[in-house]
PDB file of C-alpha atoms and ligand atoms in Angstrom:
ATOM      1  CA  MET A 132      76.420 119.588  82.041  1.00 54.00           C
ATOM      2  CA  SER A 133      73.568 117.412  83.228  1.00 49.00           C
ATOM      3  CA  GLY A 134      71.561 118.905  86.105  1.00 53.00           C
ATOM      4  CA  LYS A 135      71.706 115.536  87.887  1.00 83.00           C
ATOM      5  CA  HIS A 136      75.094 116.291  89.409  1.00 90.00           C
ATOM      6  CA  LEU A 137      75.342 117.945  92.786  1.00 97.00           C
ATOM      7  CA  ILE A 138      78.632 119.745  93.504  1.00 98.00           C
ATOM      8  CA  GLU A 139      79.486 120.496  97.124  1.00 98.00           C
ATOM      9  CA  SER A 140      82.365 120.699  99.590  1.00 98.00           C
ATOM     10  CA  PRO A 141      83.514 117.252 100.700  1.00 98.00           C
ATOM     11  CA  ALA A 142      82.893 116.083 104.260  1.00 97.00           C
ATOM     12  CA  LYS A 143      84.630 113.422 106.318  1.00 96.00           C
ATOM     13  CA  ALA A 144      82.089 110.865 105.064  1.00 96.00           C
ATOM     14  CA  ASP A 145      83.384 111.408 101.490  1.00 97.00           C
ATOM     15  CA  GLY A 146      87.042 110.634 102.214  1.00 97.00           C
ATOM     16  CA  ALA A 147      86.828 106.907 101.505  1.00 98.00           C
ATOM     17  CA  GLU A 148      85.047 107.511  98.171  1.00 98.00           C
ATOM     18  CA  LEU A 149      87.667 110.060  97.088  1.00 98.00           C
ATOM     19  CA  TRP A 150      90.351 107.471  97.778  1.00 98.00           C
ATOM     20  CA  ARG A 151      88.394 104.885  95.709  1.00 98.00           C
ATOM     21  CA  ILE A 152      87.971 107.268  92.759  1.00 98.00           C
ATOM     22  CA  ALA A 153      91.702 108.139  92.859  1.00 98.00           C
ATOM     23  CA  ARG A 154      92.608 104.425  93.010  1.00 98.00           C
ATOM     24  CA  ASP A 155      90.282 103.495  90.148  1.00 97.00           C
ATOM     25  CA  SER A 156      91.633 106.316  87.942  1.00 96.00           C
ATOM     26  CA  LYS A 157      94.829 104.225  87.606  1.00 93.00           C
ATOM     27  CA  LYS A 158      96.459 107.520  86.658  1.00 92.00           C
ATOM     28  CA  LEU A 159      96.838 109.520  89.839  1.00 93.00           C
ATOM     29  CA  ASP A 160      99.508 108.937  92.448  1.00 92.00           C
ATOM     30  CA  LEU A 161      97.363 107.174  95.059  1.00 96.00           C
ATOM     31  CA  ASN A 162      97.728 108.654  98.522  1.00 97.00           C
ATOM     32  CA  SER A 163      96.802 106.884 101.736  1.00 97.00           C
ATOM     33  CA  PRO A 164      93.124 106.693 102.756  1.00 97.00           C
ATOM     34  CA  TYR A 165      94.119 108.814 105.739  1.00 98.00           C
ATOM     35  CA  ALA A 166      95.304 111.633 103.417  1.00 98.00           C
ATOM     36  CA  TYR A 167      91.880 111.834 101.709  1.00 98.00           C
ATOM     37  CA  LEU A 168      90.059 111.772 105.047  1.00 98.00           C
ATOM     38  CA  LEU A 169      92.289 114.521 106.391  1.00 98.00           C
ATOM     39  CA  TRP A 170      91.804 116.574 103.204  1.00 97.00           C
ATOM     40  CA  CYS A 171      88.010 116.356 103.501  1.00 97.00           C
ATOM     41  CA  HIS A 172      88.271 117.407 107.139  1.00 97.00           C
ATOM     42  CA  ASP A 173      90.817 120.220 106.915  1.00 97.00           C
ATOM     43  CA  PHE A 174      90.721 121.472 103.287  1.00 98.00           C
ATOM     44  CA  ALA A 175      86.998 121.211 102.451  1.00 98.00           C
ATOM     45  CA  ASP A 176      86.883 124.949 101.585  1.00 98.00           C
ATOM     46  CA  THR A 177      89.366 124.464  98.758  1.00 98.00           C
ATOM     47  CA  SER A 178      87.936 121.144  97.516  1.00 98.00           C
ATOM     48  CA  VAL A 179      84.743 119.964  95.806  1.00 98.00           C
ATOM     49  CA  VAL A 180      83.025 116.640  95.215  1.00 98.00           C
ATOM     50  CA  ALA A 181      80.403 115.798  92.551  1.00 98.00           C
ATOM     51  CA  LYS A 182      77.600 113.383  93.434  1.00 97.00           C
ATOM     52  CA  VAL A 183      74.975 111.540  91.425  1.00 95.00           C
ATOM     53  CA  ASP A 184      72.159 110.039  93.524  1.00 93.00           C
ATOM     54  CA  GLY A 185      74.301 110.550  96.620  1.00 93.00           C
ATOM     55  CA  GLN A 186      77.265 108.667  95.163  1.00 95.00           C
ATOM     56  CA  ALA A 187      80.578 110.529  94.723  1.00 97.00           C
ATOM     57  CA  VAL A 188      81.657 110.415  91.050  1.00 97.00           C
ATOM     58  CA  GLY A 189      84.386 113.064  90.877  1.00 98.00           C
ATOM     59  CA  PHE A 190      86.431 115.462  92.960  1.00 98.00           C
ATOM     60  CA  VAL A 191      88.967 118.266  93.022  1.00 98.00           C
ATOM     61  CA  ILE A 192      91.187 118.624  96.086  1.00 98.00           C
ATOM     62  CA  GLY A 193      93.362 121.675  96.573  1.00 98.00           C
ATOM     63  CA  TYR A 194      94.790 124.234  98.966  1.00 98.00           C
ATOM     64  CA  ARG A 195      95.696 127.922  99.109  1.00 98.00           C
ATOM     65  CA  ARG A 196      99.443 128.343  99.044  1.00 98.00           C
ATOM     66  CA  PRO A 197     100.342 129.547 102.550  1.00 97.00           C
ATOM     67  CA  SER A 198     103.091 131.884 101.291  1.00 97.00           C
ATOM     68  CA  ALA A 199     100.904 133.273  98.456  1.00 98.00           C
ATOM     69  CA  PRO A 200      97.204 133.067  99.390  1.00 97.00           C
ATOM     70  CA  ASP A 201      96.117 134.586  96.055  1.00 98.00           C
ATOM     71  CA  THR A 202      97.068 131.202  94.538  1.00 98.00           C
ATOM     72  CA  ALA A 203      95.059 127.995  94.900  1.00 98.00           C
ATOM     73  CA  VAL A 204      96.869 124.798  94.006  1.00 98.00           C
ATOM     74  CA  VAL A 205      94.825 121.948  92.525  1.00 98.00           C
ATOM     75  CA  TRP A 206      96.448 118.858  93.973  1.00 98.00           C
ATOM     76  CA  GLN A 207      94.304 116.165  92.353  1.00 98.00           C
ATOM     77  CA  VAL A 208      91.275 115.983  90.091  1.00 98.00           C
ATOM     78  CA  ALA A 209      89.523 112.820  88.988  1.00 98.00           C
ATOM     79  CA  VAL A 210      86.191 111.728  87.532  1.00 98.00           C
ATOM     80  CA  ASP A 211      84.894 108.141  87.482  1.00 97.00           C
ATOM     81  CA  SER A 212      85.464 106.656  84.037  1.00 96.00           C
ATOM     82  CA  SER A 213      81.677 106.170  83.555  1.00 94.00           C
ATOM     83  CA  GLN A 214      81.157 109.942  83.902  1.00 96.00           C
ATOM     84  CA  ARG A 215      83.994 111.278  81.762  1.00 96.00           C
ATOM     85  CA  GLY A 216      83.609 113.435  78.661  1.00 96.00           C
ATOM     86  CA  LYS A 217      80.449 115.149  79.965  1.00 96.00           C
ATOM     87  CA  GLY A 218      82.073 118.336  81.227  1.00 97.00           C
ATOM     88  CA  LEU A 219      82.049 117.216  84.857  1.00 98.00           C
ATOM     89  CA  ALA A 220      85.690 117.999  85.678  1.00 98.00           C
ATOM     90  CA  GLY A 221      85.289 121.429  84.058  1.00 98.00           C
ATOM     91  CA  ALA A 222      82.146 122.034  86.139  1.00 98.00           C
ATOM     92  CA  LEU A 223      84.002 121.018  89.324  1.00 98.00           C
ATOM     93  CA  LEU A 224      86.830 123.477  88.586  1.00 98.00           C
ATOM     94  CA  ASP A 225      84.350 126.250  87.705  1.00 98.00           C
ATOM     95  CA  ALA A 226      82.408 125.724  90.953  1.00 98.00           C
ATOM     96  CA  LEU A 227      85.548 125.684  93.073  1.00 98.00           C
ATOM     97  CA  PHE A 228      87.150 128.737  91.476  1.00 98.00           C
ATOM     98  CA  THR A 229      83.919 130.747  91.478  1.00 98.00           C
ATOM     99  CA  ARG A 230      83.957 130.229  95.244  1.00 98.00           C
ATOM    100  CA  LEU A 231      87.680 130.965  95.619  1.00 98.00           C
ATOM    101  CA  VAL A 232      87.807 134.050  93.379  1.00 98.00           C
ATOM    102  CA  ARG A 233      85.085 135.565  95.611  1.00 98.00           C
ATOM    103  CA  ARG A 234      87.609 135.062  98.419  1.00 98.00           C
ATOM    104  CA  ASP A 235      90.436 136.856  96.567  1.00 97.00           C
ATOM    105  CA  VAL A 236      92.137 133.908  94.857  1.00 98.00           C
ATOM    106  CA  ARG A 237      93.521 135.114  91.506  1.00 98.00           C
ATOM    107  CA  TYR A 238      95.612 132.184  90.239  1.00 98.00           C
ATOM    108  CA  LEU A 239      95.175 128.446  89.765  1.00 98.00           C
ATOM    109  CA  GLU A 240      98.286 126.302  89.799  1.00 98.00           C
ATOM    110  CA  THR A 241      98.578 122.592  89.176  1.00 98.00           C
ATOM    111  CA  THR A 242     101.131 120.093  87.959  1.00 98.00           C
ATOM    112  CA  ILE A 243     100.559 117.780  85.009  1.00 97.00           C
ATOM    113  CA  THR A 244     102.658 115.005  83.487  1.00 96.00           C
ATOM    114  CA  PRO A 245     103.345 115.657  79.772  1.00 97.00           C
ATOM    115  CA  ASP A 246     101.556 112.439  78.721  1.00 95.00           C
ATOM    116  CA  ASN A 247      98.250 113.402  80.406  1.00 96.00           C
ATOM    117  CA  LYS A 248      96.293 114.740  77.426  1.00 97.00           C
ATOM    118  CA  ALA A 249      92.967 114.722  79.307  1.00 97.00           C
ATOM    119  CA  SER A 250      94.365 116.872  82.114  1.00 97.00           C
ATOM    120  CA  ILE A 251      96.113 119.279  79.725  1.00 98.00           C
ATOM    121  CA  GLY A 252      92.797 119.551  77.809  1.00 98.00           C
ATOM    122  CA  LEU A 253      90.881 120.165  81.039  1.00 98.00           C
ATOM    123  CA  PHE A 254      93.101 123.023  82.277  1.00 98.00           C
ATOM    124  CA  SER A 255      93.557 124.591  78.808  1.00 98.00           C
ATOM    125  CA  SER A 256      89.808 124.706  78.349  1.00 98.00           C
ATOM    126  CA  PHE A 257      89.398 126.168  81.877  1.00 98.00           C
ATOM    127  CA  ALA A 258      91.865 128.975  81.028  1.00 98.00           C
ATOM    128  CA  GLU A 259      90.004 129.699  77.789  1.00 98.00           C
ATOM    129  CA  ARG A 260      86.592 129.727  79.495  1.00 98.00           C
ATOM    130  CA  TRP A 261      87.848 132.147  82.141  1.00 98.00           C
ATOM    131  CA  GLY A 262      89.670 134.347  79.591  1.00 98.00           C
ATOM    132  CA  ALA A 263      92.913 133.872  81.544  1.00 98.00           C
ATOM    133  CA  ALA A 264      96.520 133.329  80.477  1.00 98.00           C
ATOM    134  CA  LEU A 265      98.095 129.884  80.923  1.00 98.00           C
ATOM    135  CA  GLU A 266     101.837 129.511  81.515  1.00 98.00           C
ATOM    136  CA  ARG A 267     103.851 126.301  81.806  1.00 98.00           C
ATOM    137  CA  PHE A 268     107.100 125.876  83.785  1.00 98.00           C
ATOM    138  CA  ASP A 269     109.350 122.925  84.599  1.00 98.00           C
ATOM    139  CA  LEU A 270     108.851 121.906  88.236  1.00 98.00           C
ATOM    140  CA  PHE A 271     109.592 118.306  89.286  1.00 97.00           C
ATOM    141  CA  ALA A 272     111.979 116.225  87.177  1.00 96.00           C
ATOM    142  CA  PRO A 273     112.040 112.382  87.236  1.00 94.00           C
ATOM    143  CA  GLY A 274     115.181 112.541  89.405  1.00 94.00           C
ATOM    144  CA  ASP A 275     113.349 114.513  92.102  1.00 95.00           C
ATOM    145  CA  PHE A 276     111.231 111.443  92.911  1.00 94.00           C
ATOM    146  CA  PRO A 277     112.465 108.606  95.125  1.00 92.00           C
ATOM    147  CA  ASP A 278     113.908 105.612  93.294  1.00 86.00           C
ATOM    148  CA  ASP A 279     111.116 103.069  93.844  1.00 84.00           C
ATOM    149  CA  GLY A 280     111.899 101.017  90.770  1.00 82.00           C
ATOM    150  CA  GLU A 281     109.479 102.945  88.571  1.00 83.00           C
ATOM    151  CA  GLN A 282     110.446 105.948  86.479  1.00 86.00           C
ATOM    152  CA  HIS A 283     108.153 108.862  87.415  1.00 91.00           C
ATOM    153  CA  GLU A 284     107.157 111.236  84.620  1.00 94.00           C
ATOM    154  CA  PRO A 285     108.138 114.905  85.090  1.00 96.00           C
ATOM    155  CA  GLU A 286     105.462 117.115  86.668  1.00 97.00           C
ATOM    156  CA  ASP A 287     105.137 120.433  84.809  1.00 98.00           C
ATOM    157  CA  LEU A 288     103.727 123.434  86.651  1.00 98.00           C
ATOM    158  CA  TYR A 289     100.767 125.198  85.006  1.00 98.00           C
ATOM    159  CA  ARG A 290      99.760 128.646  86.237  1.00 98.00           C
ATOM    160  CA  ILE A 291      96.455 130.156  85.091  1.00 98.00           C
ATOM    161  CA  GLY A 292      95.328 133.711  85.792  1.00 98.00           C
ATOM    162  CA  PRO A 293      94.584 136.357  86.736  1.00 98.00           C
ATOM    163  CA  LEU A 294      91.089 134.962  87.324  1.00 98.00           C
ATOM    164  CA  ASN A 295      88.087 137.290  87.480  1.00 97.00           C
ATOM    165  CA  LEU A 296      84.355 136.614  87.735  1.00 95.00           C
ATOM    166  CA  LYS A 297      82.528 137.772  84.614  1.00 82.00           C
TER     167      LYS A 297
HETATM  168  C1  COA B 377      91.249 114.512  83.598  1.00 90.45           C
HETATM  169  C2  COA B 377      89.807 114.137  83.943  1.00 90.45           C
HETATM  170  C3  COA B 377      89.529 114.587  85.384  1.00 90.45           C
HETATM  171  C4  COA B 377      88.849 114.880  82.985  1.00 90.45           C
HETATM  172  O1  COA B 377      87.507 114.635  83.409  1.00 90.45           O
HETATM  173  P1  COA B 377      86.238 114.873  82.443  1.00 90.45           P
HETATM  174  O2  COA B 377      85.052 115.082  83.315  1.00 90.45           O
HETATM  175  O3  COA B 377      86.154 113.792  81.430  1.00 90.45           O
HETATM  176  O4  COA B 377      86.634 116.242  81.711  1.00 90.45           O
HETATM  177  P2  COA B 377      85.626 117.239  80.984  1.00 90.45           P
HETATM  178  O5  COA B 377      84.545 116.438  80.299  1.00 90.45           O
HETATM  179  O6  COA B 377      85.177 118.287  81.956  1.00 90.45           O
HETATM  180  O7  COA B 377      86.550 117.876  79.868  1.00 90.45           O
HETATM  181  C5  COA B 377      87.244 119.101  80.085  1.00 90.45           C
HETATM  182  C6  COA B 377      88.038 119.437  78.836  1.00 90.45           C
HETATM  183  O8  COA B 377      89.128 118.506  78.706  1.00 90.45           O
HETATM  184  C7  COA B 377      89.089 117.877  77.445  1.00 90.45           C
HETATM  185  N1  COA B 377      89.400 116.452  77.592  1.00 90.45           N
HETATM  186  C8  COA B 377      88.849 115.597  78.468  1.00 90.45           C
HETATM  187  N2  COA B 377      89.350 114.354  78.282  1.00 90.45           N
HETATM  188  C9  COA B 377      90.225 114.461  77.254  1.00 90.45           C
HETATM  189  C10 COA B 377      91.090 113.525  76.612  1.00 90.45           C
HETATM  190  N3  COA B 377      91.112 112.220  76.981  1.00 90.45           N
HETATM  191  N4  COA B 377      91.918 113.977  75.620  1.00 90.45           N
HETATM  192  C11 COA B 377      91.904 115.280  75.259  1.00 90.45           C
HETATM  193  N5  COA B 377      91.099 116.226  75.839  1.00 90.45           N
HETATM  194  C12 COA B 377      90.287 115.802  76.823  1.00 90.45           C
HETATM  195  C13 COA B 377      87.644 118.007  76.986  1.00 90.45           C
HETATM  196  O9  COA B 377      87.540 117.982  75.573  1.00 90.45           O
HETATM  197  C14 COA B 377      87.219 119.329  77.557  1.00 90.45           C
HETATM  198  O10 COA B 377      87.620 120.381  76.709  1.00 90.45           O
HETATM  199  P3  COA B 377      86.496 121.365  76.069  1.00 90.45           P
HETATM  200  O11 COA B 377      85.868 122.037  77.264  1.00 90.45           O
HETATM  201  O12 COA B 377      87.312 122.297  75.240  1.00 90.45           O
HETATM  202  O13 COA B 377      85.544 120.496  75.330  1.00 90.45           O
HETATM  203  C15 COA B 377      89.553 112.612  83.783  1.00 90.45           C
HETATM  204  O14 COA B 377      89.989 112.207  82.498  1.00 90.45           O
HETATM  205  C16 COA B 377      90.252 111.758  84.834  1.00 90.45           C
HETATM  206  O15 COA B 377      89.732 111.548  85.932  1.00 90.45           O
HETATM  207  N6  COA B 377      91.471 111.242  84.530  1.00 90.45           N
HETATM  208  C17 COA B 377      92.228 110.402  85.463  1.00 90.45           C
HETATM  209  C18 COA B 377      92.818 111.215  86.589  1.00 90.45           C
HETATM  210  C19 COA B 377      93.746 112.306  86.079  1.00 90.45           C
HETATM  211  O16 COA B 377      94.535 112.104  85.164  1.00 90.45           O
HETATM  212  N7  COA B 377      93.629 113.514  86.702  1.00 90.45           N
HETATM  213  C20 COA B 377      94.424 114.674  86.298  1.00 90.45           C
HETATM  214  C21 COA B 377      95.790 114.699  86.894  1.00 90.45           C
HETATM  215  S1  COA B 377      95.776 115.417  88.536  1.00 90.45           S
END
């Protein structure tokens, strides 16, 4: 990873850029600008943003599951297309989970659509780097989503852990 990237917790001022990166990914379900602002305000401890020259170029947003605080759920991860393939998403996950494992998080969970090879590659390589097991379960089927005229892919649940600092 290039040393030019700065990885930090997002602040309110980053919310609009996170929304832009999610929109430009053309892959993520785009949430409202308000959702990204709220996330930066209320869930900064379980989220990270990467910046180059002060400009946000990637992010991970997540939360600790209230009913199982040893599990942190990665809700969305995205990197600007100009910055992909350089290990940035992996570095974002490593930074976030190094922080969270120090605070007693032991498992990462996320959902991935079966066609998302980049995301499956990202989380598989994370599990390997951390020496942790990766399990896959069915979670949300196409029929669980509202009928908005577009068929939604299934969202499979991936669970990685137990996570330990080396
Ligand atoms: C998924 C995404 C965040 C990866 O970002 P990135 O910075 O390019 O990823 P990295 O360079 O850190 O790569 C991490 C691993 O994933 C693998 N990977 C990345 N892109 C890949 C692709 N298109 N196909 C297969 N594997 C891929 C890499 O080879 C790497 O594995 P390695 O460590 O064994 O070499 C990026 O492609 C993206 O923003 N996609 C659109 C949004 C999205 O789909 N988000 C995930 C769903 S929530």
